[in-house]
CSV table of C-alpha atoms in Angstrom, one decimal:
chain,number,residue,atom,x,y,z
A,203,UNK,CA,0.0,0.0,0.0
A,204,UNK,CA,1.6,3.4,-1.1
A,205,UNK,CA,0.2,6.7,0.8
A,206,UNK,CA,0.3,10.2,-0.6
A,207,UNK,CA,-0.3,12.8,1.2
A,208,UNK,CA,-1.0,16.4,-0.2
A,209,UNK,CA,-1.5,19.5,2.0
A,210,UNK,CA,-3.0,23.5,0.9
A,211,UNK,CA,-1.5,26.0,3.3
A,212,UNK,CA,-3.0,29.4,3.1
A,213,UNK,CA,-1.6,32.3,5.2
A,214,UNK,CA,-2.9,36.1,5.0
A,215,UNK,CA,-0.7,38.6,6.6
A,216,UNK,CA,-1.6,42.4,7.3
A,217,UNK,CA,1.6,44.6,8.3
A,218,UNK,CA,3.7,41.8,8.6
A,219,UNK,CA,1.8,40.0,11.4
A,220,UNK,CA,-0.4,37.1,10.7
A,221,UNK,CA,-4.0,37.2,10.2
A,222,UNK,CA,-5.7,34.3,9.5
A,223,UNK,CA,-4.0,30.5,8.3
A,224,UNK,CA,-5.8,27.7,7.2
A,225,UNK,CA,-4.7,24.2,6.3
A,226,UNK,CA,-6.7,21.8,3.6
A,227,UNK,CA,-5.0,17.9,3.2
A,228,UNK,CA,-5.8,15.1,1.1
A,229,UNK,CA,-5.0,11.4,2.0
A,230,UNK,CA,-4.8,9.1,-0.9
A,231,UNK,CA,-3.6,5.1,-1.4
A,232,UNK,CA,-2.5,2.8,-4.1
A,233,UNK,CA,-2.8,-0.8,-3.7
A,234,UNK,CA,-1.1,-3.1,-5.1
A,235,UNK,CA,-1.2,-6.7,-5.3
A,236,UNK,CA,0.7,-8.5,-9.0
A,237,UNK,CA,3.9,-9.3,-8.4
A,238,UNK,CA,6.4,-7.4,-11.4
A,239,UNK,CA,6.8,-10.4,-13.9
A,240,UNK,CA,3.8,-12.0,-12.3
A,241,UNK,CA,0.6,-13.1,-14.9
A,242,UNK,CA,-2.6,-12.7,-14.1
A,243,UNK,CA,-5.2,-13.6,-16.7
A,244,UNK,CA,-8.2,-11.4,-14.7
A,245,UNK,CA,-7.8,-8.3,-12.8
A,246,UNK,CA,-8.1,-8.8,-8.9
A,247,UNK,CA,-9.7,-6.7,-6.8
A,248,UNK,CA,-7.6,-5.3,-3.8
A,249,UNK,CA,-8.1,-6.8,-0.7
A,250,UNK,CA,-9.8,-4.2,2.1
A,251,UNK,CA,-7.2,-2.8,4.5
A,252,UNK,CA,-7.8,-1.2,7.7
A,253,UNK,CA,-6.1,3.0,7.9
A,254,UNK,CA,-5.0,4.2,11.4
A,255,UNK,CA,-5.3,8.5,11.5
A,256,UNK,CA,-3.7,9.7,14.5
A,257,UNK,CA,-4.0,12.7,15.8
A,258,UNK,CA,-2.2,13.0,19.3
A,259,UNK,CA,-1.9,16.7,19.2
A,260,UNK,CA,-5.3,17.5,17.9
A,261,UNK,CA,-3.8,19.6,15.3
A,262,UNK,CA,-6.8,18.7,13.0
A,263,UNK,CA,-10.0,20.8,13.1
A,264,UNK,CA,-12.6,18.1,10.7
A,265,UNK,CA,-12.2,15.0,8.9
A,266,UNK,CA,-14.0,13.8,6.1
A,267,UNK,CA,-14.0,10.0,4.9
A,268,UNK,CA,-14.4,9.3,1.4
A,269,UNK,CA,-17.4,7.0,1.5
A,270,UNK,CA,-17.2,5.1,-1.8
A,271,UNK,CA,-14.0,4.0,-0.4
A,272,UNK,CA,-14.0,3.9,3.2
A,273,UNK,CA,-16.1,2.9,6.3
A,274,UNK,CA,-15.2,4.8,9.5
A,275,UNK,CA,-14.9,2.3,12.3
A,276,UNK,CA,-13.6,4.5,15.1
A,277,UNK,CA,-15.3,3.5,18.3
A,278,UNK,CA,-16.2,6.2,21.0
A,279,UNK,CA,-12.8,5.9,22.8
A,280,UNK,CA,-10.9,6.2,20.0
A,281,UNK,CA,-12.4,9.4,19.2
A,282,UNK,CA,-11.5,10.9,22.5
A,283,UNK,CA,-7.9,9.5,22.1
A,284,UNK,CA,-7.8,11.3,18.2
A,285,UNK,CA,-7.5,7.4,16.4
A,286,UNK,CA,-9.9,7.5,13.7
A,287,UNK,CA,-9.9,4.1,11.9
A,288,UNK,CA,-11.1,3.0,8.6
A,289,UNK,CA,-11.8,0.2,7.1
A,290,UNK,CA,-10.6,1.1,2.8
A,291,UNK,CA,-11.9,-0.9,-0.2
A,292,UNK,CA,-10.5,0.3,-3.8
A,293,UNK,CA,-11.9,-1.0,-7.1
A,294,UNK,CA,-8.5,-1.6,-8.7
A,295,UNK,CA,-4.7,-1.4,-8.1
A,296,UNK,CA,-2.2,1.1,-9.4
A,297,UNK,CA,-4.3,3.6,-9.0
A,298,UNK,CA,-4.5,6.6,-6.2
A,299,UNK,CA,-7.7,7.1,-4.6
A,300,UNK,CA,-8.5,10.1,-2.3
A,301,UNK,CA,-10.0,8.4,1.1
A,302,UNK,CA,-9.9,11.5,3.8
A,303,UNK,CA,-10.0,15.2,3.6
A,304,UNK,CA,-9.2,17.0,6.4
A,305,UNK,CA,-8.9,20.5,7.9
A,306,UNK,CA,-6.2,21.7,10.3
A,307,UNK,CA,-6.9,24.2,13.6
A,308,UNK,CA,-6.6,27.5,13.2
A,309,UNK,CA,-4.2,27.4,15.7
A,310,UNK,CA,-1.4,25.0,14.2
A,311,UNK,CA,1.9,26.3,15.1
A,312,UNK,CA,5.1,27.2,13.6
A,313,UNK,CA,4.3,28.9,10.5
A,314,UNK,CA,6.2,27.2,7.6
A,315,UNK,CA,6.4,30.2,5.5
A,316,UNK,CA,6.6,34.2,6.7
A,317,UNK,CA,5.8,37.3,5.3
A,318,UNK,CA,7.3,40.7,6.1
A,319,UNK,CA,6.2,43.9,4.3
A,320,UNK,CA,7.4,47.6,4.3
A,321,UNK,CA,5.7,50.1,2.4
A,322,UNK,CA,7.2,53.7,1.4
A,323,UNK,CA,5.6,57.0,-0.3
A,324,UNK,CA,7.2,59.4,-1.6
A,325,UNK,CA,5.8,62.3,-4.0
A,326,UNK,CA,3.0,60.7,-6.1
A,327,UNK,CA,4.5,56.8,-6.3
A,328,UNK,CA,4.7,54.3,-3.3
A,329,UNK,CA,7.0,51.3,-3.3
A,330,UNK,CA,6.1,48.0,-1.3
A,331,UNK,CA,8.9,45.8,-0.4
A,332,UNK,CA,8.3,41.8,0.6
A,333,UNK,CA,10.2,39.0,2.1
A,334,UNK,CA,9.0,35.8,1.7
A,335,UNK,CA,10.6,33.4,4.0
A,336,UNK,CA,10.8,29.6,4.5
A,337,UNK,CA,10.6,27.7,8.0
A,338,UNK,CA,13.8,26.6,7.9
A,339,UNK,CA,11.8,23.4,9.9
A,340,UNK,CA,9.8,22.7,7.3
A,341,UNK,CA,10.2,18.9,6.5
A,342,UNK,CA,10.2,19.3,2.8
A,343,UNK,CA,10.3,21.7,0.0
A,344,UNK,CA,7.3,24.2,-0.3
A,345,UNK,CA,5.4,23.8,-4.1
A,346,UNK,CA,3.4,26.1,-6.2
A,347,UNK,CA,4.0,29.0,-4.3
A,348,UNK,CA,1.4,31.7,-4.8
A,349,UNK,CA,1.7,35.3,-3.2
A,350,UNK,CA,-1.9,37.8,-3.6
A,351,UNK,CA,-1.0,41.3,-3.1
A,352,UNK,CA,-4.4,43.3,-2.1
A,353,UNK,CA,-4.1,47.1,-3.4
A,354,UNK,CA,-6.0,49.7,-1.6
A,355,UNK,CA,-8.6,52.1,-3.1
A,356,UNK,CA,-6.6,55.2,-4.0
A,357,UNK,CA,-3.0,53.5,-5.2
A,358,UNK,CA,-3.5,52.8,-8.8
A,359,UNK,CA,-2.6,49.3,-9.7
A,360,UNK,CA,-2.5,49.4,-13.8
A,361,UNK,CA,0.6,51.6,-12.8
A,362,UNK,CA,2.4,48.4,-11.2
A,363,UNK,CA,6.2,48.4,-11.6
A,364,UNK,CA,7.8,45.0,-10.5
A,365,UNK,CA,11.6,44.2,-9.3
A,366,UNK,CA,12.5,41.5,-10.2
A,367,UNK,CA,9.7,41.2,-12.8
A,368,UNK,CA,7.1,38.8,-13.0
A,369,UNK,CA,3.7,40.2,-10.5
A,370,UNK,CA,0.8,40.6,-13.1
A,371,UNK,CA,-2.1,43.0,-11.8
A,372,UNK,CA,-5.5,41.6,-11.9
A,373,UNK,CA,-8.1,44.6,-12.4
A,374,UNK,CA,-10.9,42.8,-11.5
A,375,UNK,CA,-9.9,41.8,-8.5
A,376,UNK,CA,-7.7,44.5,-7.7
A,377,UNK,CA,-4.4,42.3,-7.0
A,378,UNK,CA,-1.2,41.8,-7.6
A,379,UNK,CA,-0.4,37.8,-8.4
A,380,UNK,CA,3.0,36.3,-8.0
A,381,UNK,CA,4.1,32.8,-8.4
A,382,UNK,CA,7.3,30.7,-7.7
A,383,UNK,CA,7.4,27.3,-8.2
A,384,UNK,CA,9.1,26.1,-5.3
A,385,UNK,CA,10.7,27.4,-1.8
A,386,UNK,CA,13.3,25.2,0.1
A,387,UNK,CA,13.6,25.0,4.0
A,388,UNK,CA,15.4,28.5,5.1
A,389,UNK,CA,15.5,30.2,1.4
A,390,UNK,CA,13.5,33.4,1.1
A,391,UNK,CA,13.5,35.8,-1.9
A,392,UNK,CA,12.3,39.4,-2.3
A,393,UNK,CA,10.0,41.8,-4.7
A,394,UNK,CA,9.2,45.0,-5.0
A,395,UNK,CA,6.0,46.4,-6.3
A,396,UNK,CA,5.7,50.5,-7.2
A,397,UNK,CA,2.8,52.1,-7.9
A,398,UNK,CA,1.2,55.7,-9.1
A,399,UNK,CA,-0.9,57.4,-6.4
A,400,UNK,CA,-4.8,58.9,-7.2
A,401,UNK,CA,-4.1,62.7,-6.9
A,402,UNK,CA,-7.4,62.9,-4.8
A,403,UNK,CA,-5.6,60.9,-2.0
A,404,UNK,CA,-2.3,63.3,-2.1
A,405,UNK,CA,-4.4,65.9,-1.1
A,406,UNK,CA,-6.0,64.2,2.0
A,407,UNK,CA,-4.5,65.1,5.5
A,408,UNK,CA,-2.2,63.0,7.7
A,409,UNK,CA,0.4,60.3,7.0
A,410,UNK,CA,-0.3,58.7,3.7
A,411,UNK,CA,2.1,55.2,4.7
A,412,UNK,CA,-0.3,54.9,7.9
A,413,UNK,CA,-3.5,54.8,6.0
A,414,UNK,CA,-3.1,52.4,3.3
A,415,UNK,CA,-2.5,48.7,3.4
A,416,UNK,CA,-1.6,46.2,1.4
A,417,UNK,CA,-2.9,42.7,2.8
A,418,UNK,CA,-0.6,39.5,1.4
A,419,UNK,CA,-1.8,36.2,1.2
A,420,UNK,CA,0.3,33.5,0.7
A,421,UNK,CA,-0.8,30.1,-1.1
A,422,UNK,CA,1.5,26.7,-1.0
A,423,UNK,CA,1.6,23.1,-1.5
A,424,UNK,CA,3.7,20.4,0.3
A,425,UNK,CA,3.6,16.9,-0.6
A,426,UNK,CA,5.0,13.3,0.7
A,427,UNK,CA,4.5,9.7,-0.5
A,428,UNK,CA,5.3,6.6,1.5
């Protein structure tokens, strides 16, 4: 039985400081049972195997079985101890099946990617420098890296200026999009984004930096097999 294990990890910063994170997984399996060389003049059908989830640290928020493929057997105590067991039947072999979605706490702890933000004005542009750090903890490369720049009402965003370049700005949504295909344990990497300013908000009162914001959220994949 091979295991693949594929995790969504979504972070939203404001000012640097984390706001929200949220983290999606998918359990899948692949049975196999012919031998390499071996003949066999009807395909077999897998035998059922039972799946232990343990979750000692309650790190995990839901679970959600796959029931064309699984029965959930967990009895009471095993619940309260956080060992969910199923009972997994697959149609055929060499193929992976998803069998459990699940959903993380709100909660989990450390963060396996960080993102720090500074943002400057001067005369009618403003320039907004990011980091984008890796845990140097994490366990395994981070994957399709996504970063979602929110621009505020009053900066416009069809004026975006990109260092290095590669941030497209999406009118519609009013964003700037980034992507990097993978992030190892420790690396970071920087951009820049510059912008023209609405003339109606140079004229307002106060400190310009202090009033705008540009909330980041931050998208990744990590993946294992077994």
């Amino acid at each position: 039985v091979a295991l693949a294990l594929n995790e969504d990890l979504t972070c939203e910063y404001k000012k640097s400081k984390l706001s929200t994170l949220s983290v999606e997984g998918t359990l899948q399996v692949r049975v196999k049972i012919t031998q390499q060389g071996e003949y066999s003049p009807q395909p077999q059908a897998p035998i059922p195997f039972f799946l232990v989830f343990q979750d000692h640290f309650s790190h995990i928020k839901s679970l959600q079985e796959n029931k064309k493929f699984v029965e959930h057997l967990t009895p009471e105590e095993g619940v309260e101890e956080r060992e969910f067991i199923y009972c997994v039947s697959v149609p055929r072999e060499e193929e992976f099946y998803p069998i459990v979605r699940y959903k993380c706490c709100s909660a989990l702890r450390p963060v396996p990617i960080r993102v720090q933000s500074r943002v400057r004005a001067q005369g009618n542009s403003c320039r907004v420098a990011l980091q984008i750090s890796s845990n140097p903890q994490n366990p395994s490369e981070l994957a399709q890296l996504t970063i979602i720049m929110s621009v505020p009402t009053g900066i416009l965003g069809e004026t975006l200026r990109c260092n290095p370049p590669g941030g497209v700005w999406n009118d519609e949504r009013k964003v700037v999009l980034w992507c990097v295909s993978e992030l190892g344990g420790g690396e970071k990497f920087q951009l820049q984004a510059m912008f023209d300013i609405d003339a109606t908000v140079l004229g307002e009162e106060g400190n310009l930096v202090e009033k705008i914001e540009f909330p980041v959220l931050a998208r990744c994949q990590c993946s294992g097999f077994q």
